Amino acid sequence: QSALTQPPSVSGSPGQSVTISCTGTASAIGSYNRVSWYQQPPGTAPKLIIYEVSNRPSGVPDRFSGSKSGYTASLTISGLQAEDEADYYCSSYTSSATWVFGGGTKVTVV
Amino acid sequence: EAQLLESGGGLGQPGGSLRLSCAASGFTFSAYAMTWVRQAPGQGLEWVSGISGSGVTTHYADSVKGRFTVSRDNSKSTLYLQMNTVRVDDTAVYFCVKHRSAVVGDPFDIWGQGTMVSVSS
């Protein structure tokens, strides 16, 4: 049950786009399209922003988009806003019938 | 509106036991799988255990297998996590999370606010 690999941090200016990668293995990300992304501002519970690779729950701005290629999933935040500062986590269902998370990426708006 | 409220956290001793509860409201509890996710202080998220909507199927992370037991009482809309033989590295905030369907393999969406578990001698 190895964790998925994310960069520790990314930053961007307001209005710019940033992309967070999430690299897994054949048994996670590679096997299923059950990849989700969560946003966690400091001191709060995580919030689902993308599920099944590229689907947005109701209420999530379309500035957030997801994709997948091979063993790597990606989250792109377009038109970065100050309120987007948070930790972001990817997760994937695995062939062992478990879920695994990435280590998290801190997004800073500079 | 779906809501989840965890309770039962607190201080435990190494080798001891704790039982967490999660009271659900605002949705048909038995129609959805549920999961426990934990977050150690200053660390990332770790999936702990999941249970199907019927309660028949359960899954565990290797780090807790054989020590933790997940269960649910659909008549009370309540999820449980029995934590036995706890260790210092079980110290974390434990989140109760709802899946989007009755199976653990489908994504989870709604999160509770979490309950803190501290294991120390």
Short mmCIF file of N, CA and C in Angstrom, two decimals, chain A residues 6-13 17-21 75 77 80 84-88 104-110:
data_model
loop_
_atom_site.label_atom_id
_atom_site.label_comp_id
_atom_site.label_asym_id
_atom_site.label_seq_id
_atom_site.Cartn_x
_atom_site.Cartn_y
_atom_site.Cartn_z
N GLN A 6 3.34 12.91 -4.80
CA GLN A 6 3.00 14.27 -5.19
C GLN A 6 4.17 15.20 -4.89
N PRO A 7 4.30 16.33 -5.61
CA PRO A 7 5.32 17.32 -5.22
C PRO A 7 4.91 17.96 -3.91
N PRO A 8 5.88 18.28 -3.03
CA PRO A 8 5.53 18.86 -1.73
C PRO A 8 4.85 20.22 -1.83
N SER A 9 5.23 21.00 -2.83
CA SER A 9 4.66 22.33 -2.94
C SER A 9 4.68 22.83 -4.38
N VAL A 10 3.71 23.69 -4.69
CA VAL A 10 3.68 24.44 -5.94
C VAL A 10 3.20 25.84 -5.61
N SER A 11 3.56 26.80 -6.42
CA SER A 11 3.12 28.17 -6.19
C SER A 11 2.82 28.86 -7.50
N GLY A 12 2.02 29.91 -7.42
CA GLY A 12 1.67 30.67 -8.60
C GLY A 12 1.10 32.01 -8.21
N SER A 13 1.08 32.91 -9.15
CA SER A 13 0.49 34.24 -8.93
C SER A 13 -1.00 34.19 -9.22
N SER A 17 -2.08 29.53 -13.84
CA SER A 17 -2.48 28.13 -13.69
C SER A 17 -1.36 27.34 -13.04
N VAL A 18 -1.74 26.41 -12.18
CA VAL A 18 -0.78 25.49 -11.60
C VAL A 18 -1.30 24.07 -11.79
N THR A 19 -0.35 23.13 -11.91
CA THR A 19 -0.71 21.73 -12.08
C THR A 19 0.02 20.90 -11.05
N ILE A 20 -0.73 20.00 -10.40
CA ILE A 20 -0.17 19.10 -9.40
C ILE A 20 -0.22 17.69 -9.97
N SER A 21 0.92 17.01 -9.93
CA SER A 21 0.96 15.63 -10.44
C SER A 21 0.81 14.64 -9.29
N LEU A 75 -3.98 17.41 -11.36
CA LEU A 75 -5.01 18.41 -11.01
C LEU A 75 -4.50 19.76 -11.48
N ILE A 77 -5.35 23.87 -11.54
CA ILE A 77 -6.14 24.99 -11.05
C ILE A 77 -5.87 26.16 -11.98
N LEU A 80 -5.80 31.04 -10.80
CA LEU A 80 -5.51 30.86 -9.37
C LEU A 80 -6.03 32.05 -8.55
N ASP A 84 -7.55 29.70 -2.98
CA ASP A 84 -7.13 28.35 -3.38
C ASP A 84 -5.94 27.87 -2.56
N GLU A 85 -5.38 28.73 -1.72
CA GLU A 85 -4.26 28.31 -0.87
C GLU A 85 -4.73 27.22 0.09
N ALA A 86 -4.11 26.06 -0.01
CA ALA A 86 -4.51 24.90 0.78
C ALA A 86 -3.58 23.74 0.47
N ASP A 87 -3.76 22.65 1.20
CA ASP A 87 -3.11 21.40 0.85
C ASP A 87 -4.04 20.61 -0.05
N TYR A 88 -3.45 19.95 -1.04
CA TYR A 88 -4.24 19.16 -1.98
C TYR A 88 -3.72 17.72 -1.97
N GLY A 104 0.45 14.75 -0.36
CA GLY A 104 -0.08 16.10 -0.24
C GLY A 104 0.81 17.14 -0.89
N THR A 105 0.20 18.18 -1.44
CA THR A 105 0.91 19.30 -2.08
C THR A 105 0.37 20.60 -1.53
N LYS A 106 1.26 21.43 -1.04
CA LYS A 106 0.85 22.73 -0.52
C LYS A 106 0.86 23.73 -1.67
N VAL A 107 -0.28 24.34 -1.94
CA VAL A 107 -0.40 25.36 -2.98
C VAL A 107 -0.33 26.73 -2.33
N THR A 108 0.62 27.54 -2.80
CA THR A 108 0.79 28.90 -2.29
C THR A 108 0.50 29.90 -3.40
N VAL A 109 -0.28 30.91 -3.09
CA VAL A 109 -0.57 31.98 -4.05
C VAL A 109 0.33 33.16 -3.68
N VAL A 110 1.29 33.46 -4.55
CA VAL A 110 2.30 34.49 -4.20
C VAL A 110 1.94 35.85 -4.78
#
